Coordinates of N, CA and C in Angstrom, one line a residue:
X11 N -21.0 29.5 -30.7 CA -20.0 29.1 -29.7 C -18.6 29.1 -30.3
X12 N -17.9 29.5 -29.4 CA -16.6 29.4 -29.7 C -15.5 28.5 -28.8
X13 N -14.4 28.4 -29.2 CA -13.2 27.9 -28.4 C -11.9 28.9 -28.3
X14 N -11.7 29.0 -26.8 CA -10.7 30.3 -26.7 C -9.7 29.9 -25.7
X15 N -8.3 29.9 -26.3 CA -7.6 29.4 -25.4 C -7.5 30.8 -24.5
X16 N -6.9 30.9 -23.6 CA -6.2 31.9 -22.9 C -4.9 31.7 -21.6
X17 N -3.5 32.4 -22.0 CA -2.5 31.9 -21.2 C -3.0 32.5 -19.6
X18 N -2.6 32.3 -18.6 CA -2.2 32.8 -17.6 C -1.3 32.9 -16.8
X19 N -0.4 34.2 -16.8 CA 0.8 34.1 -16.1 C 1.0 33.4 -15.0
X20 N 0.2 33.6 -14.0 CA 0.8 33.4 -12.5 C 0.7 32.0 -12.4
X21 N 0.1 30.9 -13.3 CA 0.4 30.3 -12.8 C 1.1 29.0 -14.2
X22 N 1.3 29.8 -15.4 CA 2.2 29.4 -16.5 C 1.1 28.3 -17.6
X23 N 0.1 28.1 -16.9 CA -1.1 27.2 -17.5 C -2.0 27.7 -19.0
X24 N -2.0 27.4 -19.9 CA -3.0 27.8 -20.9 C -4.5 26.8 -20.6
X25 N -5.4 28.2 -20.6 CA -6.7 26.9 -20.3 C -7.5 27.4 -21.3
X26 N -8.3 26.5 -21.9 CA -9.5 26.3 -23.0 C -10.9 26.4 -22.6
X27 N -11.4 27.2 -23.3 CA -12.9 27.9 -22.5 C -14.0 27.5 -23.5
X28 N -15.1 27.5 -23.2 CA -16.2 27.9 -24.5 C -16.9 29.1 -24.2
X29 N -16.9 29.6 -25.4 CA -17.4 30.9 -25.1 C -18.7 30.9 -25.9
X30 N -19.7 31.7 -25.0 CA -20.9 31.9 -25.8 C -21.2 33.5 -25.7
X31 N -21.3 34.1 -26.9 CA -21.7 35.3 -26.9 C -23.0 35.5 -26.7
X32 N -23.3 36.9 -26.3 CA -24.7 37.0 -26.1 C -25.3 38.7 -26.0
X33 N -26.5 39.4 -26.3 CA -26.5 40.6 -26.6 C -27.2 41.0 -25.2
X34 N -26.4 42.1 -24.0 CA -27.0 42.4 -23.2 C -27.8 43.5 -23.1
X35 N -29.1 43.9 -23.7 CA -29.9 44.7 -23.4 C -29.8 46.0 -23.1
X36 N -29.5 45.6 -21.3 CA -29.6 46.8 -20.7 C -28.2 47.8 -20.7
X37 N -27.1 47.1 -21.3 CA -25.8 47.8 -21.4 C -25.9 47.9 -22.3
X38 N -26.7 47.6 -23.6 CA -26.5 47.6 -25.1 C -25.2 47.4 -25.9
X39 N -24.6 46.5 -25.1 CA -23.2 45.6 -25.5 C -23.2 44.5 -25.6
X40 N -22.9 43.5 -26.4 CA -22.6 42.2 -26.4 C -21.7 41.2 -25.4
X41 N -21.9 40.5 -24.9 CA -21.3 39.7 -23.4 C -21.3 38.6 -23.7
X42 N -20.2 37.6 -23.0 CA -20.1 36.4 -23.3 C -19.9 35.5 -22.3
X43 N -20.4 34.3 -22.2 CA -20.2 33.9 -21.0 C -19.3 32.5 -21.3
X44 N -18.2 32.0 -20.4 CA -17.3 31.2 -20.7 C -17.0 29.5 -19.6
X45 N -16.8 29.1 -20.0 CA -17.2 27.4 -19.6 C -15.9 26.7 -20.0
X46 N -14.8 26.6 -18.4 CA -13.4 25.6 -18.6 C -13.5 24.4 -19.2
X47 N -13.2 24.4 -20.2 CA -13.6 22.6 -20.8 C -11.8 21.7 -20.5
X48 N -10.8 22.8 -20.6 CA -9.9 21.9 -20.6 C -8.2 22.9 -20.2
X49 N -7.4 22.5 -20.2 CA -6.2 23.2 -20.3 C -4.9 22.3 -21.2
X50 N -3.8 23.2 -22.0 CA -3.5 22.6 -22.6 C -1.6 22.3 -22.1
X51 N -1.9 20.7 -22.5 CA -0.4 20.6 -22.0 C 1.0 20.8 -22.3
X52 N 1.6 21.3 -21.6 CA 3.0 21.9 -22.1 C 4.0 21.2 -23.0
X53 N 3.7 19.9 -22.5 CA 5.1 18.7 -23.4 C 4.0 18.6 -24.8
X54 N 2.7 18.2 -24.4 CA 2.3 17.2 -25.7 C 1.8 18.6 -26.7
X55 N 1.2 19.4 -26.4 CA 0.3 20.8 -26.9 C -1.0 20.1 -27.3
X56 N -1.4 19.5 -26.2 CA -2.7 18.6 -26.9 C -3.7 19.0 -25.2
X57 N -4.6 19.6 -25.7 CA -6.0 19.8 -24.5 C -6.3 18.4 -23.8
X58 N -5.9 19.0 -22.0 CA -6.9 17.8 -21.2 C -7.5 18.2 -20.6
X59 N -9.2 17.0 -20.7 CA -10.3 17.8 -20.3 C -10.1 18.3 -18.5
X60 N -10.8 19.2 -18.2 CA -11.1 19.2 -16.9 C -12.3 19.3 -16.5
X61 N -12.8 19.2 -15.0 CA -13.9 19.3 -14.5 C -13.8 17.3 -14.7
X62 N -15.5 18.1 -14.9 CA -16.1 16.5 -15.2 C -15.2 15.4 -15.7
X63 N -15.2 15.8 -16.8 CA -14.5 15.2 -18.0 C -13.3 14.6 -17.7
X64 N -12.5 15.4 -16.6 CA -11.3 14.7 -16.8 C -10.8 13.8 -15.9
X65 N -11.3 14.1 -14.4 CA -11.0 12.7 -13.1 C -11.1 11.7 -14.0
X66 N -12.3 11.6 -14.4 CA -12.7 9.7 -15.1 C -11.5 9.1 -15.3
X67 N -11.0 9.9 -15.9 CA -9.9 9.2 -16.9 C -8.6 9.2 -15.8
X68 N -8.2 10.0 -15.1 CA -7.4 9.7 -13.9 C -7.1 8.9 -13.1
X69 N -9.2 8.5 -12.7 CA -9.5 7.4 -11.6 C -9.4 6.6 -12.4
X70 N -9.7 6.0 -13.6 CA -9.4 4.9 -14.2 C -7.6 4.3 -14.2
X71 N -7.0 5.5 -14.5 CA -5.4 5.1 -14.5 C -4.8 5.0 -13.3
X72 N -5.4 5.4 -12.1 CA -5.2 5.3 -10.9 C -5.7 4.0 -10.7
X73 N -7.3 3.5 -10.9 CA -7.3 1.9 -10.1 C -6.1 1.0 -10.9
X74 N -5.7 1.3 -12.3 CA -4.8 0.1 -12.8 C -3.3 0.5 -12.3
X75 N -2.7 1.5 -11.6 CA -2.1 1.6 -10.6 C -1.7 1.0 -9.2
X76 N -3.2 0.9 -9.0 CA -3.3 0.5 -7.3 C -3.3 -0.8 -7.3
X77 N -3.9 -1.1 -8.6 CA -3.9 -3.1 -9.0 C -2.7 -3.0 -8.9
X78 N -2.1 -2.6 -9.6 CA -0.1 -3.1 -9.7 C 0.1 -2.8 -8.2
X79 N -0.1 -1.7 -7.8 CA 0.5 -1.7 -6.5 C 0.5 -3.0 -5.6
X80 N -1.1 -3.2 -5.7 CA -1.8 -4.4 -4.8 C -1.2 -5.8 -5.0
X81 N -0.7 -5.7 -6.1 CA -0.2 -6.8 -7.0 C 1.1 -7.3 -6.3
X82 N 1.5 -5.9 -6.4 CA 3.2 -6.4 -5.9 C 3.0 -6.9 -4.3
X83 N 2.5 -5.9 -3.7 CA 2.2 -5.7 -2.1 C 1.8 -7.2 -1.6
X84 N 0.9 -8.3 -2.6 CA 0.3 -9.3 -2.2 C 1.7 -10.5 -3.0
X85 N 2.4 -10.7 -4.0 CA 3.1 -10.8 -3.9 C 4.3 -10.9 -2.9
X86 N 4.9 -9.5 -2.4 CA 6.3 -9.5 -1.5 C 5.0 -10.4 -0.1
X87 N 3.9 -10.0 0.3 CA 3.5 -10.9 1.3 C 3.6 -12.3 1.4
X88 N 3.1 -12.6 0.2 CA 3.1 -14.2 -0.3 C 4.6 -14.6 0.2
X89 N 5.5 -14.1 -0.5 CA 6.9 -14.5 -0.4 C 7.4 -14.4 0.8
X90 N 7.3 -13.3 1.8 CA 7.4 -13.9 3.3 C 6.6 -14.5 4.2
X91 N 5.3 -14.7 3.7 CA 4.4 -16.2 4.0 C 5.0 -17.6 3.7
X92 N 5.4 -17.6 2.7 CA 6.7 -18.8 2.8 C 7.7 -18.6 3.4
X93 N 8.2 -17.8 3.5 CA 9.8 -18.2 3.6 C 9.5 -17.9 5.7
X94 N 8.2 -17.2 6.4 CA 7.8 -17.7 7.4 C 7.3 -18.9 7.9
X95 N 6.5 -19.6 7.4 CA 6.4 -20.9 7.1 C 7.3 -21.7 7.1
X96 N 8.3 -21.8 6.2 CA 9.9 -22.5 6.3 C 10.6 -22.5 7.8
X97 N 10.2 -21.2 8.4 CA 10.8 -21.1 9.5 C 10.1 -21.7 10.6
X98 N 9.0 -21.9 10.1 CA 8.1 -22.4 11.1 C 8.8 -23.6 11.5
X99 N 8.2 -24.2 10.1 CA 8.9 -26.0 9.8 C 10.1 -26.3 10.7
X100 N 11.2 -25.3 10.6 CA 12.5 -25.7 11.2 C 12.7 -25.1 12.8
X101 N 11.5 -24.3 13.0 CA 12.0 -24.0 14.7 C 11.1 -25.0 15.1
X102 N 9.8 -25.9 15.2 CA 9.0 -26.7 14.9 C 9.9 -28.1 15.2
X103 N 10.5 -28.5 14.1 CA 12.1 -29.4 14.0 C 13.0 -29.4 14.9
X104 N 13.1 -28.1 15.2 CA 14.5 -28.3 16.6 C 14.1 -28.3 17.7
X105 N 12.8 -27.7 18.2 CA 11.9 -28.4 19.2 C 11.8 -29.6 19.4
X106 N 11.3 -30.2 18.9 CA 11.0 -31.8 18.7 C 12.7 -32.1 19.2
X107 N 13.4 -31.9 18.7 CA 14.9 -32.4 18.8 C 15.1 -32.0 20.6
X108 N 15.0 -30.8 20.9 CA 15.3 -30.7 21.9 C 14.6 -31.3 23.3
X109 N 13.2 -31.0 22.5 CA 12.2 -32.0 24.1 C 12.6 -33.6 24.2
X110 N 13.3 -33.9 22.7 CA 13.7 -35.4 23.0 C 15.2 -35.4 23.7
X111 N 15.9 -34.6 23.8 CA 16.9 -34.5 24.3 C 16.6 -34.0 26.1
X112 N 15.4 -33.1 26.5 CA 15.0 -32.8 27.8 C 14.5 -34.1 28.2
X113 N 13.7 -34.9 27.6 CA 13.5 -36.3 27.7 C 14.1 -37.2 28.8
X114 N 15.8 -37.3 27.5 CA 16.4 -38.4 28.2 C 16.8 -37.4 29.8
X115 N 17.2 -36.4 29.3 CA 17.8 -35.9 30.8 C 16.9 -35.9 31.8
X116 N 15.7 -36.1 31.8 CA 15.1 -36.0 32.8 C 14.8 -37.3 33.3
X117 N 15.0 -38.4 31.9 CA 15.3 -40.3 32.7 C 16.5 -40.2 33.4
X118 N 17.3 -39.3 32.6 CA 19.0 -40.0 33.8 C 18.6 -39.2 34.9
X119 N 18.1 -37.4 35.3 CA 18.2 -37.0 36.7 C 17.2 -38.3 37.5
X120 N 16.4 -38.6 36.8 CA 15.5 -39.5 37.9 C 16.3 -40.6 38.0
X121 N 17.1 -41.2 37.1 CA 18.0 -42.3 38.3 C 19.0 -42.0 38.8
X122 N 19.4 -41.1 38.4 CA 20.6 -40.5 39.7 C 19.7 -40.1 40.9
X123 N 19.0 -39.8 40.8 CA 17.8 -39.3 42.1 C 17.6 -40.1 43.2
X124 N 17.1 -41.8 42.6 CA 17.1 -42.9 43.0 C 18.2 -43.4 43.6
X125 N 19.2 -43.4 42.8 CA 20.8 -43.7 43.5 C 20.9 -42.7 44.1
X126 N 20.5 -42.0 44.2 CA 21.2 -41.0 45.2 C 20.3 -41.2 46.6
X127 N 19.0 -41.4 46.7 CA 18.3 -41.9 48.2 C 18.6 -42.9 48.5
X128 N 19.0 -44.4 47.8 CA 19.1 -45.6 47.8 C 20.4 -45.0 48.6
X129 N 21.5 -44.3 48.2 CA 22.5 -44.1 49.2 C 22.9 -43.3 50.6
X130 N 21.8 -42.2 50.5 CA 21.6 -41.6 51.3 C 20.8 -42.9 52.6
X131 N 20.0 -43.5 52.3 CA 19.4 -44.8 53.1 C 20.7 -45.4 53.5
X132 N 21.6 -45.9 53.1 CA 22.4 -46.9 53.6 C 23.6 -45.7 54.3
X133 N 24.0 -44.7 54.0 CA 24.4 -44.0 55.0 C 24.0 -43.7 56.3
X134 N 22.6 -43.6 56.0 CA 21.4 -43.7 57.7 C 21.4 -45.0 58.5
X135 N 21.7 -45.6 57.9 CA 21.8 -47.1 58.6 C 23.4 -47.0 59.2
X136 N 24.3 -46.8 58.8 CA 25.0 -47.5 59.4 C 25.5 -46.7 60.8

């Protein structure tokens, strides 16, 4: 077995093969049959596997991605779970302030109400 790189224009990629030679018989020529193990990268010039070999290592760097992602995402939540909360507290607070203020107004309309039949009575009388 061998290892063979080979470039390919169209799409600028060098990919890494294994090649196995082999004697074909009925053509009475030697033939080889070849197996992608990897392609090699342009910055580092260091082979990364593909196929099998290489998702693993992608989905691995991808879930500690999605943690960070999750991370922040449950974080910024947290943070406007308080500061919604806070708001709660204080529309919560000015309620209370205000039904005690609808409160009184509604003791004074009811004794103006009362002075106001108590007078309406004594105008019928007379």
């Amino acid at each position: 077995m061998a290892i063979i790189k080979q470039y390919h224009k169209d799409t600028g990629i060098t990919y890494v093969y294994e090649s196995e030679s082999y004697w074909d018989a009925e053509k009475g020529q030697s033939r080889s049959k070849r197996h992608v193990i990897g392609k090699i990268d342009p910055e580092t010039g260091e082979m990364v596997p593909t196929g099998k070999r290489g998702p693993a290592k992608k989905k691995a760097d991808s879930k500690a991605e999605d943690a960070a992602k999750y991370e922040t995402l449950y974080s910024e939540a947290a943070s406007k779970l308080k500061q919604s909360n806070i708001t709660i507290t204080r529309l919560e607070q000015e309620l209370a302030t205000e039904k005690a203020v609808n409160a009184k107004l509604v003791s004074i309309l009811t004794g103006i109400d009362k002075y106001h039949s108590e007078i309406e009575k004594i105008v019928k009388d007379r």
